[in-house]
mmCIF file of C-alpha atoms in Angstrom:
data_model
loop_
_atom_site.group_PDB
_atom_site.id
_atom_site.type_symbol
_atom_site.label_atom_id
_atom_site.label_comp_id
_atom_site.label_asym_id
_atom_site.label_seq_id
_atom_site.Cartn_x
_atom_site.Cartn_y
_atom_site.Cartn_z
ATOM 1 C CA THR A 1 21.421 84.403 6.362
ATOM 2 C CA LEU A 2 18.684 83.974 8.965
ATOM 3 C CA LYS A 3 17.816 87.670 8.985
ATOM 4 C CA GLY A 4 16.726 87.669 5.342
ATOM 5 C CA VAL A 5 14.108 84.914 5.644
ATOM 6 C CA PRO A 6 10.639 86.485 5.162
ATOM 7 C CA THR A 7 8.292 84.259 7.226
ATOM 8 C CA VAL A 8 8.405 82.397 10.535
ATOM 9 C CA PRO A 9 7.817 78.906 9.010
ATOM 10 C CA GLN A 10 10.576 79.466 6.433
ATOM 11 C CA LEU A 11 12.874 80.754 9.156
ATOM 12 C CA ALA A 12 12.149 77.722 11.344
ATOM 13 C CA HIS A 13 12.857 75.385 8.440
ATOM 14 C CA ARG A 14 16.155 77.180 7.772
ATOM 15 C CA VAL A 15 17.137 76.882 11.450
ATOM 16 C CA VAL A 16 16.632 73.105 11.494
ATOM 17 C CA GLN A 17 18.575 72.781 8.238
ATOM 18 C CA GLU A 18 21.491 74.735 9.714
ATOM 19 C CA ALA A 19 21.305 72.721 12.933
ATOM 20 C CA HIS A 20 21.455 69.506 10.924
ATOM 21 C CA VAL A 21 24.564 70.790 9.139
ATOM 22 C CA LEU A 22 26.225 71.660 12.473
ATOM 23 C CA VAL A 23 25.233 68.330 14.054
ATOM 24 C CA PRO A 24 25.509 65.951 11.069
ATOM 25 C CA ARG A 25 25.204 62.715 13.068
ATOM 26 C CA ALA A 26 21.627 63.586 14.039
ATOM 27 C CA GLU A 27 18.916 61.612 12.312
ATOM 28 C CA GLU A 28 16.495 64.465 12.836
ATOM 29 C CA CYS A 29 16.472 68.046 14.077
ATOM 30 C CA VAL A 30 13.170 69.472 15.280
ATOM 31 C CA LEU A 31 12.113 72.967 16.303
ATOM 32 C CA TYR A 32 9.214 73.727 18.642
ATOM 33 C CA LEU A 33 7.912 77.153 19.624
ATOM 34 C CA VAL A 34 6.313 77.896 22.984
ATOM 35 C CA ASP A 35 2.679 78.953 22.869
ATOM 36 C CA GLU A 36 2.674 81.767 25.438
ATOM 37 C CA LYS A 37 -1.035 81.466 26.269
ATOM 38 C CA ASN A 38 -1.011 77.894 27.522
ATOM 39 C CA GLU A 39 2.772 77.419 27.933
ATOM 40 C CA LYS A 40 2.975 74.366 25.691
ATOM 41 C CA LEU A 41 5.259 73.509 22.821
ATOM 42 C CA SER A 42 3.969 73.471 19.278
ATOM 43 C CA TRP A 43 5.800 71.839 16.382
ATOM 44 C CA ILE A 44 6.987 74.205 13.677
ATOM 45 C CA ALA A 45 9.735 72.504 11.629
ATOM 46 C CA SER A 46 11.696 69.284 11.165
ATOM 47 C CA SER A 47 14.751 68.366 9.130
ATOM 48 C CA HIS A 48 13.246 64.991 8.290
ATOM 49 C CA PRO A 49 11.516 65.487 4.905
ATOM 50 C CA THR A 50 8.687 62.983 5.331
ATOM 51 C CA ARG A 51 7.978 63.556 8.999
ATOM 52 C CA THR A 52 5.502 66.161 10.115
ATOM 53 C CA SER A 53 4.063 66.976 13.497
ATOM 54 C CA GLU A 54 3.952 63.463 14.934
ATOM 55 C CA SER A 55 4.010 64.855 18.436
ATOM 56 C CA GLY A 56 2.729 68.397 18.257
ATOM 57 C CA GLN A 57 3.753 69.204 21.821
ATOM 58 C CA GLY A 58 7.163 67.535 21.866
ATOM 59 C CA ASN A 59 8.372 64.557 23.838
ATOM 60 C CA ILE A 60 9.443 64.394 27.487
ATOM 61 C CA TYR A 61 12.915 65.684 26.661
ATOM 62 C CA ASP A 62 11.562 68.767 24.892
ATOM 63 C CA GLN A 63 9.239 69.428 27.833
ATOM 64 C CA TRP A 64 12.168 69.056 30.250
ATOM 65 C CA VAL A 65 14.233 71.631 28.339
ATOM 66 C CA MET A 66 11.287 74.044 28.183
ATOM 67 C CA ARG A 67 10.485 73.800 31.891
ATOM 68 C CA ARG A 68 14.060 74.045 33.153
ATOM 69 C CA SER A 69 15.395 76.485 30.520
ATOM 70 C CA ARG A 70 18.585 74.439 30.300
ATOM 71 C CA PRO A 71 20.284 72.432 27.545
ATOM 72 C CA LEU A 72 20.023 68.656 27.682
ATOM 73 C CA LEU A 73 22.502 66.038 26.482
ATOM 74 C CA ILE A 74 21.512 62.382 26.737
ATOM 75 C CA GLU A 75 24.075 59.896 25.523
ATOM 76 C CA ASP A 76 21.818 56.883 26.127
ATOM 77 C CA SER A 77 18.197 57.381 27.180
ATOM 78 C CA SER A 78 17.906 53.775 28.376
ATOM 79 C CA THR A 79 20.387 54.481 31.194
ATOM 80 C CA ASP A 80 19.651 58.143 31.928
ATOM 81 C CA PHE A 81 18.689 58.649 35.585
ATOM 82 C CA ARG A 82 16.721 61.904 35.063
ATOM 83 C CA PHE A 83 13.728 60.189 33.476
ATOM 84 C CA SER A 84 11.549 57.361 34.782
ATOM 85 C CA THR A 85 11.965 53.794 33.597
ATOM 86 C CA GLU A 86 8.488 53.805 32.003
ATOM 87 C CA THR A 87 9.416 56.647 29.675
ATOM 88 C CA ARG A 88 12.782 55.117 28.858
ATOM 89 C CA ASP A 89 11.063 52.059 27.383
ATOM 90 C CA ASP A 90 8.961 54.154 24.983
ATOM 91 C CA PRO A 91 9.909 52.931 21.460
ATOM 92 C CA ARG A 92 9.118 56.322 19.886
ATOM 93 C CA LEU A 93 11.891 58.052 21.851
ATOM 94 C CA GLN A 94 15.392 58.250 20.413
ATOM 95 C CA ARG A 95 18.334 56.925 22.424
ATOM 96 C CA SER A 96 20.634 59.922 21.871
ATOM 97 C CA VAL A 97 19.231 63.391 22.408
ATOM 98 C CA CYS A 98 20.759 66.833 22.289
ATOM 99 C CA ALA A 99 18.365 69.735 22.972
ATOM 100 C CA CYS A 100 18.664 73.457 23.694
ATOM 101 C CA PRO A 101 16.156 76.127 24.646
ATOM 102 C CA LEU A 102 15.746 79.225 22.477
ATOM 103 C CA MET A 103 16.060 81.957 25.101
ATOM 104 C CA THR A 104 15.151 85.627 24.698
ATOM 105 C CA GLU A 105 14.593 88.132 27.493
ATOM 106 C CA ASN A 106 14.996 85.347 30.110
ATOM 107 C CA LYS A 107 12.047 83.457 28.587
ATOM 108 C CA VAL A 108 11.981 80.265 26.569
ATOM 109 C CA LEU A 109 10.832 81.008 23.030
ATOM 110 C CA GLY A 110 11.214 77.424 21.821
ATOM 111 C CA VAL A 111 13.243 74.211 21.856
ATOM 112 C CA LEU A 112 15.683 72.947 19.230
ATOM 113 C CA ARG A 113 16.373 69.204 19.426
ATOM 114 C CA ALA A 114 18.692 66.856 17.560
ATOM 115 C CA SER A 115 18.123 63.135 18.011
ATOM 116 C CA ALA A 116 19.479 59.788 16.825
ATOM 117 C CA PRO A 117 18.310 56.179 17.307
ATOM 118 C CA ALA A 118 21.729 54.867 18.391
ATOM 119 C CA ALA A 119 23.377 55.438 21.762
ATOM 120 C CA ASP A 120 26.441 57.651 22.339
ATOM 121 C CA VAL A 121 26.021 59.690 19.165
ATOM 122 C CA PHE A 122 26.325 63.222 20.562
ATOM 123 C CA THR A 123 29.126 64.903 22.501
ATOM 124 C CA SER A 124 29.351 68.107 24.483
ATOM 125 C CA ASP A 125 30.742 69.762 21.321
ATOM 126 C CA ASP A 126 27.487 68.927 19.528
ATOM 127 C CA LEU A 127 25.550 70.437 22.429
ATOM 128 C CA HIS A 128 27.708 73.569 22.235
ATOM 129 C CA SER A 129 27.101 73.877 18.467
ATOM 130 C CA LEU A 130 23.362 73.426 18.968
ATOM 131 C CA ASP A 131 23.444 76.018 21.750
ATOM 132 C CA ILE A 132 25.098 78.544 19.428
ATOM 133 C CA ILE A 133 22.535 78.080 16.644
ATOM 134 C CA SER A 134 19.670 78.170 19.139
ATOM 135 C CA GLY A 135 20.935 81.492 20.495
ATOM 136 C CA LEU A 136 21.090 82.991 17.024
ATOM 137 C CA ALA A 137 17.744 81.475 16.089
ATOM 138 C CA ALA A 138 16.085 82.818 19.244
ATOM 139 C CA VAL A 139 17.063 86.401 18.475
ATOM 140 C CA THR A 140 16.086 86.122 14.820
ATOM 141 C CA LEU A 141 12.759 84.386 15.533
ATOM 142 C CA ARG A 142 11.895 86.921 18.232
ATOM 143 C CA ASN A 143 12.606 89.797 15.837
ATOM 144 C CA ARG A 144 10.530 88.154 13.101
ATOM 145 C CA LEU A 145 7.606 87.550 15.483
ATOM 146 C CA LEU A 146 7.751 91.153 16.724
ATOM 147 C CA TYR A 147 7.856 92.433 13.146
ATOM 148 C CA ASP A 148 4.830 90.321 12.212
ATOM 149 C CA LYS A 149 2.936 91.540 15.278
ATOM 150 C CA THR A 150 3.784 95.169 14.471
ATOM 151 C CA GLU A 151 2.663 94.654 10.891
ATOM 152 C CA GLU A 152 -0.621 93.174 12.119
ATOM 153 C CA LEU A 153 -1.202 96.090 14.520
ATOM 154 C CA ALA A 154 -0.638 98.516 11.628
ATOM 155 C CA ILE A 155 -3.704 97.153 9.834
ATOM 156 C CA ARG A 156 -5.921 95.985 12.713
ATOM 157 C CA ASP A 157 -7.179 97.677 15.836
ATOM 158 C CA GLY A 158 -5.509 96.144 18.895
ATOM 159 C CA LEU A 159 -8.687 96.190 20.990
ATOM 160 C CA THR A 160 -11.409 95.115 18.554
ATOM 161 C CA GLY A 161 -9.365 93.243 15.951
ATOM 162 C CA LEU A 162 -11.169 95.102 13.172
ATOM 163 C CA TYR A 163 -9.343 96.512 10.162
ATOM 164 C CA LEU A 164 -8.330 100.166 10.418
ATOM 165 C CA ASN A 165 -9.729 102.777 8.051
ATOM 166 C CA ARG A 166 -6.216 103.403 6.706
ATOM 167 C CA TYR A 167 -5.980 99.738 5.680
ATOM 168 C CA PHE A 168 -9.259 99.920 3.731
ATOM 169 C CA LYS A 169 -8.052 103.035 1.893
ATOM 170 C CA GLU A 170 -4.784 101.327 0.947
ATOM 171 C CA ARG A 171 -6.592 98.213 -0.278
#
């Protein structure tokens, strides 16, 4: 079903919906893509209907997953030893976090995170389910991005960015 989605934003929205179905105890599932130029995360979709890009670059957990290219399962962020005590007291952070990198060609394409305000919500099975959907999403998103780039190069010159003569004739 992911292959038939026509645009990257629609595909990202579909991925977070599917992730929310696979990890139903999550309050929210969020998808970030890595901006290759400056190696930062940028928000693209959320399963929470009223929430938009509150933190456009992700929180400390999303950054951790991006930098280490490894999944992350936090049962209770207030007792997790991997993060400093100052960040643990941040009220915006959820207590239970389950996050996976979207990996293609040994590079991180993005981060898919499920989170909940209560402690001990997620298990290793939830992390495994999220890992499966992130693997499928990574391949599909990469293909969609490559297709869009190829489509753009078919109408614009790669060096100057100007429209090609063929494009003007077709228009």
